[in-house]
Amino acid sequence: MTMKLNEDMPCHLEISEYLIRNIQSGIFRENEKIPSENELCLKFNVNRHVIRQALTRLTNLGWITPFQGKGCYVNSLQKPIQYVLSSNTRFSDNMENLGVVHQSKLLSWEKGLPSRVEMKNLLLSEKQAVYRLEILRFIEGQPLSVTTTVMPEEEVPQLEIYLQEFKSLYQIMLDHYQLRPVRSRSIFQASLPLLRDAKVLEIPENIPIIQIESLMNHPTGNSIEYSIARIRGDMHKCLVEF
């Protein structure tokens, strides 16, 4: 039976939303094949170009995977991880409490002078050096977030010594500097990923991410860490505790 489309919405968007609803409701199950291009053309009375636009959108959103000569199959969709954000939040502790296999990988680090934004947030002069780290975090083997972390050199002198076998930044701070940062603020923003972030997070550039800009203080009040986390929106939901 031909399905009538809404004239107020682009055809490929309405078709893709129809397919998503059927996946969410279980009509099209995980690892099962969805209707072919020919079947969808007949159902919606549209040409192949429109159907391919709809299927490309579903592929980019992570709902399906196309296989040449075989059609498109519904992906196994991982439920979003609920990340608790509080004054003492640590990624490792959060994941262990959830029973989730996790890993952190140091992508790069450098020591240099702070930017204006870093100076403002960490209350530094332009001549006070900082360490700048890029950390990629995984859950169940899949990339979840990439974070830029900036810390004053005077708070973590000779940090590079402890980065050679990197596993957890906060464990390094606790074990070698007796620092236990306390979150003073976090700013949330939805955005699209930069090309380099999309690449390491293994997502298309048009898939939204959650960006969290945070400032962490020493228990005495000094600002010791400024970070910007870019998190996959399809794998993460945030619980803020007060």
JSON list of N, CA and C in Angstrom, two decimals, residues 73-114:
[
{"chain": "A", "resi": 73, "resn": "TYR", "atom": "N", "xyz": [21.06, -2.80, 7.11]},
{"chain": "A", "resi": 73, "resn": "TYR", "atom": "CA", "xyz": [20.72, -3.55, 8.31]},
{"chain": "A", "resi": 73, "resn": "TYR", "atom": "C", "xyz": [20.71, -2.62, 9.53]},
{"chain": "A", "resi": 74, "resn": "VAL", "atom": "N", "xyz": [19.80, -2.91, 10.45]},
{"chain": "A", "resi": 74, "resn": "VAL", "atom": "CA", "xyz": [19.67, -2.10, 11.67]},
{"chain": "A", "resi": 74, "resn": "VAL", "atom": "C", "xyz": [20.86, -2.37, 12.58]},
{"chain": "A", "resi": 75, "resn": "ASN", "atom": "N", "xyz": [21.46, -1.29, 13.06]},
{"chain": "A", "resi": 75, "resn": "ASN", "atom": "CA", "xyz": [22.61, -1.42, 13.96]},
{"chain": "A", "resi": 75, "resn": "ASN", "atom": "C", "xyz": [22.18, -1.84, 15.36]},
{"chain": "A", "resi": 76, "resn": "SER", "atom": "N", "xyz": [23.11, -2.46, 16.08]},
{"chain": "A", "resi": 76, "resn": "SER", "atom": "CA", "xyz": [22.90, -2.71, 17.50]},
{"chain": "A", "resi": 76, "resn": "SER", "atom": "C", "xyz": [23.15, -1.39, 18.21]},
{"chain": "A", "resi": 77, "resn": "LEU", "atom": "N", "xyz": [22.12, -0.83, 18.78]},
{"chain": "A", "resi": 77, "resn": "LEU", "atom": "CA", "xyz": [22.21, 0.51, 19.36]},
{"chain": "A", "resi": 77, "resn": "LEU", "atom": "C", "xyz": [22.50, 0.44, 20.85]},
{"chain": "A", "resi": 78, "resn": "GLN", "atom": "N", "xyz": [23.60, 1.05, 21.25]},
{"chain": "A", "resi": 78, "resn": "GLN", "atom": "CA", "xyz": [23.98, 1.08, 22.65]},
{"chain": "A", "resi": 78, "resn": "GLN", "atom": "C", "xyz": [23.17, 2.14, 23.39]},
{"chain": "A", "resi": 79, "resn": "LYS", "atom": "N", "xyz": [22.64, 1.77, 24.55]},
{"chain": "A", "resi": 79, "resn": "LYS", "atom": "CA", "xyz": [21.90, 2.74, 25.35]},
{"chain": "A", "resi": 79, "resn": "LYS", "atom": "C", "xyz": [22.87, 3.79, 25.90]},
{"chain": "A", "resi": 80, "resn": "PRO", "atom": "N", "xyz": [22.45, 5.06, 25.93]},
{"chain": "A", "resi": 80, "resn": "PRO", "atom": "CA", "xyz": [23.33, 6.12, 26.42]},
{"chain": "A", "resi": 80, "resn": "PRO", "atom": "C", "xyz": [23.77, 5.87, 27.86]},
{"chain": "A", "resi": 81, "resn": "ILE", "atom": "N", "xyz": [25.03, 6.15, 28.13]},
{"chain": "A", "resi": 81, "resn": "ILE", "atom": "CA", "xyz": [25.56, 6.05, 29.49]},
{"chain": "A", "resi": 81, "resn": "ILE", "atom": "C", "xyz": [25.12, 7.27, 30.28]},
{"chain": "A", "resi": 82, "resn": "GLN", "atom": "N", "xyz": [24.60, 7.06, 31.48]},
{"chain": "A", "resi": 82, "resn": "GLN", "atom": "CA", "xyz": [24.23, 8.17, 32.35]},
{"chain": "A", "resi": 82, "resn": "GLN", "atom": "C", "xyz": [25.44, 8.60, 33.16]},
{"chain": "A", "resi": 83, "resn": "TYR", "atom": "N", "xyz": [25.96, 9.77, 32.85]},
{"chain": "A", "resi": 83, "resn": "TYR", "atom": "CA", "xyz": [27.16, 10.28, 33.51]},
{"chain": "A", "resi": 83, "resn": "TYR", "atom": "C", "xyz": [26.75, 11.24, 34.61]},
{"chain": "A", "resi": 84, "resn": "VAL", "atom": "N", "xyz": [27.16, 10.95, 35.82]},
{"chain": "A", "resi": 84, "resn": "VAL", "atom": "CA", "xyz": [26.82, 11.79, 36.97]},
{"chain": "A", "resi": 84, "resn": "VAL", "atom": "C", "xyz": [27.83, 12.93, 37.07]},
{"chain": "A", "resi": 85, "resn": "LEU", "atom": "N", "xyz": [27.33, 14.15, 37.05]},
{"chain": "A", "resi": 85, "resn": "LEU", "atom": "CA", "xyz": [28.19, 15.32, 37.14]},
{"chain": "A", "resi": 85, "resn": "LEU", "atom": "C", "xyz": [27.96, 15.99, 38.49]},
{"chain": "A", "resi": 86, "resn": "SER", "atom": "N", "xyz": [28.99, 15.97, 39.32]},
{"chain": "A", "resi": 86, "resn": "SER", "atom": "CA", "xyz": [28.91, 16.59, 40.64]},
{"chain": "A", "resi": 86, "resn": "SER", "atom": "C", "xyz": [30.24, 17.25, 40.94]},
{"chain": "A", "resi": 87, "resn": "SER", "atom": "N", "xyz": [30.38, 17.79, 42.14]},
{"chain": "A", "resi": 87, "resn": "SER", "atom": "CA", "xyz": [31.62, 18.50, 42.48]},
{"chain": "A", "resi": 87, "resn": "SER", "atom": "C", "xyz": [32.83, 17.57, 42.49]},
{"chain": "A", "resi": 88, "resn": "ASN", "atom": "N", "xyz": [32.61, 16.28, 42.74]},
{"chain": "A", "resi": 88, "resn": "ASN", "atom": "CA", "xyz": [33.74, 15.34, 42.84]},
{"chain": "A", "resi": 88, "resn": "ASN", "atom": "C", "xyz": [33.72, 14.27, 41.76]},
{"chain": "A", "resi": 89, "resn": "THR", "atom": "N", "xyz": [33.08, 14.56, 40.62]},
{"chain": "A", "resi": 89, "resn": "THR", "atom": "CA", "xyz": [32.96, 13.57, 39.55]},
{"chain": "A", "resi": 89, "resn": "THR", "atom": "C", "xyz": [34.32, 13.17, 38.99]},
{"chain": "A", "resi": 90, "resn": "ARG", "atom": "N", "xyz": [34.51, 11.86, 38.80]},
{"chain": "A", "resi": 90, "resn": "ARG", "atom": "CA", "xyz": [35.66, 11.32, 38.09]},
{"chain": "A", "resi": 90, "resn": "ARG", "atom": "C", "xyz": [35.16, 10.32, 37.07]},
{"chain": "A", "resi": 91, "resn": "PHE", "atom": "N", "xyz": [35.70, 10.38, 35.86]},
{"chain": "A", "resi": 91, "resn": "PHE", "atom": "CA", "xyz": [35.26, 9.48, 34.79]},
{"chain": "A", "resi": 91, "resn": "PHE", "atom": "C", "xyz": [35.41, 8.02, 35.21]},
{"chain": "A", "resi": 92, "resn": "SER", "atom": "N", "xyz": [36.58, 7.66, 35.75]},
{"chain": "A", "resi": 92, "resn": "SER", "atom": "CA", "xyz": [36.84, 6.26, 36.13]},
{"chain": "A", "resi": 92, "resn": "SER", "atom": "C", "xyz": [35.85, 5.77, 37.17]},
{"chain": "A", "resi": 93, "resn": "ASP", "atom": "N", "xyz": [35.61, 6.59, 38.19]},
{"chain": "A", "resi": 93, "resn": "ASP", "atom": "CA", "xyz": [34.68, 6.20, 39.25]},
{"chain": "A", "resi": 93, "resn": "ASP", "atom": "C", "xyz": [33.26, 6.02, 38.70]},
{"chain": "A", "resi": 94, "resn": "ASN", "atom": "N", "xyz": [32.84, 6.95, 37.84]},
{"chain": "A", "resi": 94, "resn": "ASN", "atom": "CA", "xyz": [31.51, 6.86, 37.24]},
{"chain": "A", "resi": 94, "resn": "ASN", "atom": "C", "xyz": [31.33, 5.55, 36.49]},
{"chain": "A", "resi": 95, "resn": "MET", "atom": "N", "xyz": [32.31, 5.21, 35.66]},
{"chain": "A", "resi": 95, "resn": "MET", "atom": "CA", "xyz": [32.20, 4.01, 34.84]},
{"chain": "A", "resi": 95, "resn": "MET", "atom": "C", "xyz": [32.26, 2.74, 35.68]},
{"chain": "A", "resi": 96, "resn": "GLU", "atom": "N", "xyz": [33.12, 2.75, 36.70]},
{"chain": "A", "resi": 96, "resn": "GLU", "atom": "CA", "xyz": [33.21, 1.58, 37.57]},
{"chain": "A", "resi": 96, "resn": "GLU", "atom": "C", "xyz": [31.92, 1.37, 38.35]},
{"chain": "A", "resi": 97, "resn": "ASN", "atom": "N", "xyz": [31.30, 2.46, 38.78]},
{"chain": "A", "resi": 97, "resn": "ASN", "atom": "CA", "xyz": [30.02, 2.35, 39.49]},
{"chain": "A", "resi": 97, "resn": "ASN", "atom": "C", "xyz": [28.93, 1.77, 38.59]},
{"chain": "A", "resi": 98, "resn": "LEU", "atom": "N", "xyz": [29.04, 2.03, 37.29]},
{"chain": "A", "resi": 98, "resn": "LEU", "atom": "CA", "xyz": [28.06, 1.51, 36.33]},
{"chain": "A", "resi": 98, "resn": "LEU", "atom": "C", "xyz": [28.41, 0.12, 35.84]},
{"chain": "A", "resi": 99, "resn": "GLY", "atom": "N", "xyz": [29.61, -0.36, 36.21]},
{"chain": "A", "resi": 99, "resn": "GLY", "atom": "CA", "xyz": [30.06, -1.66, 35.74]},
{"chain": "A", "resi": 99, "resn": "GLY", "atom": "C", "xyz": [30.42, -1.67, 34.27]},
{"chain": "A", "resi": 100, "resn": "VAL", "atom": "N", "xyz": [30.88, -0.53, 33.77]},
{"chain": "A", "resi": 100, "resn": "VAL", "atom": "CA", "xyz": [31.20, -0.38, 32.35]},
{"chain": "A", "resi": 100, "resn": "VAL", "atom": "C", "xyz": [32.71, -0.45, 32.14]},
{"chain": "A", "resi": 101, "resn": "VAL", "atom": "N", "xyz": [33.13, -1.24, 31.14]},
{"chain": "A", "resi": 101, "resn": "VAL", "atom": "CA", "xyz": [34.55, -1.32, 30.80]},
{"chain": "A", "resi": 101, "resn": "VAL", "atom": "C", "xyz": [34.96, 0.01, 30.16]},
{"chain": "A", "resi": 102, "resn": "HIS", "atom": "N", "xyz": [36.02, 0.62, 30.67]},
{"chain": "A", "resi": 102, "resn": "HIS", "atom": "CA", "xyz": [36.41, 1.94, 30.19]},
{"chain": "A", "resi": 102, "resn": "HIS", "atom": "C", "xyz": [37.92, 2.05, 30.04]},
{"chain": "A", "resi": 103, "resn": "GLN", "atom": "N", "xyz": [38.33, 3.05, 29.29]},
{"chain": "A", "resi": 103, "resn": "GLN", "atom": "CA", "xyz": [39.75, 3.26, 29.04]},
{"chain": "A", "resi": 103, "resn": "GLN", "atom": "C", "xyz": [39.97, 4.72, 28.68]},
{"chain": "A", "resi": 104, "resn": "SER", "atom": "N", "xyz": [41.12, 5.26, 29.07]},
{"chain": "A", "resi": 104, "resn": "SER", "atom": "CA", "xyz": [41.51, 6.61, 28.68]},
{"chain": "A", "resi": 104, "resn": "SER", "atom": "C", "xyz": [42.83, 6.55, 27.93]},
{"chain": "A", "resi": 105, "resn": "LYS", "atom": "N", "xyz": [42.90, 7.28, 26.83]},
{"chain": "A", "resi": 105, "resn": "LYS", "atom": "CA", "xyz": [44.11, 7.29, 26.00]},
{"chain": "A", "resi": 105, "resn": "LYS", "atom": "C", "xyz": [44.58, 8.73, 25.82]},
{"chain": "A", "resi": 106, "resn": "LEU", "atom": "N", "xyz": [45.86, 8.96, 26.11]},
{"chain": "A", "resi": 106, "resn": "LEU", "atom": "CA", "xyz": [46.44, 10.29, 25.93]},
{"chain": "A", "resi": 106, "resn": "LEU", "atom": "C", "xyz": [46.82, 10.46, 24.45]},
{"chain": "A", "resi": 107, "resn": "LEU", "atom": "N", "xyz": [46.12, 11.35, 23.76]},
{"chain": "A", "resi": 107, "resn": "LEU", "atom": "CA", "xyz": [46.39, 11.57, 22.34]},
{"chain": "A", "resi": 107, "resn": "LEU", "atom": "C", "xyz": [47.61, 12.44, 22.12]},
{"chain": "A", "resi": 108, "resn": "SER", "atom": "N", "xyz": [47.75, 13.47, 22.95]},
{"chain": "A", "resi": 108, "resn": "SER", "atom": "CA", "xyz": [48.89, 14.38, 22.82]},
{"chain": "A", "resi": 108, "resn": "SER", "atom": "C", "xyz": [49.00, 15.24, 24.08]},
{"chain": "A", "resi": 109, "resn": "TRP", "atom": "N", "xyz": [50.19, 15.84, 24.25]},
{"chain": "A", "resi": 109, "resn": "TRP", "atom": "CA", "xyz": [50.37, 16.80, 25.34]},
{"chain": "A", "resi": 109, "resn": "TRP", "atom": "C", "xyz": [51.42, 17.81, 24.92]},
{"chain": "A", "resi": 110, "resn": "GLU", "atom": "N", "xyz": [51.37, 18.97, 25.54]},
{"chain": "A", "resi": 110, "resn": "GLU", "atom": "CA", "xyz": [52.37, 20.01, 25.28]},
{"chain": "A", "resi": 110, "resn": "GLU", "atom": "C", "xyz": [52.47, 20.91, 26.50]},
{"chain": "A", "resi": 111, "resn": "LYS", "atom": "N", "xyz": [53.60, 21.58, 26.61]},
{"chain": "A", "resi": 111, "resn": "LYS", "atom": "CA", "xyz": [53.78, 22.59, 27.66]},
{"chain": "A", "resi": 111, "resn": "LYS", "atom": "C", "xyz": [54.05, 23.91, 26.96]},
{"chain": "A", "resi": 112, "resn": "GLY", "atom": "N", "xyz": [53.32, 24.94, 27.36]},
{"chain": "A", "resi": 112, "resn": "GLY", "atom": "CA", "xyz": [53.48, 26.23, 26.70]},
{"chain": "A", "resi": 112, "resn": "GLY", "atom": "C", "xyz": [52.81, 27.33, 27.49]},
{"chain": "A", "resi": 113, "resn": "LEU", "atom": "N", "xyz": [52.71, 28.49, 26.86]},
{"chain": "A", "resi": 113, "resn": "LEU", "atom": "CA", "xyz": [52.08, 29.64, 27.51]},
{"chain": "A", "resi": 113, "resn": "LEU", "atom": "C", "xyz": [50.56, 29.57, 27.32]},
{"chain": "A", "resi": 114, "resn": "PRO", "atom": "N", "xyz": [49.81, 30.12, 28.27]},
{"chain": "A", "resi": 114, "resn": "PRO", "atom": "CA", "xyz": [48.35, 30.01, 28.20]},
{"chain": "A", "resi": 114, "resn": "PRO", "atom": "C", "xyz": [47.74, 30.96, 27.18]}
]
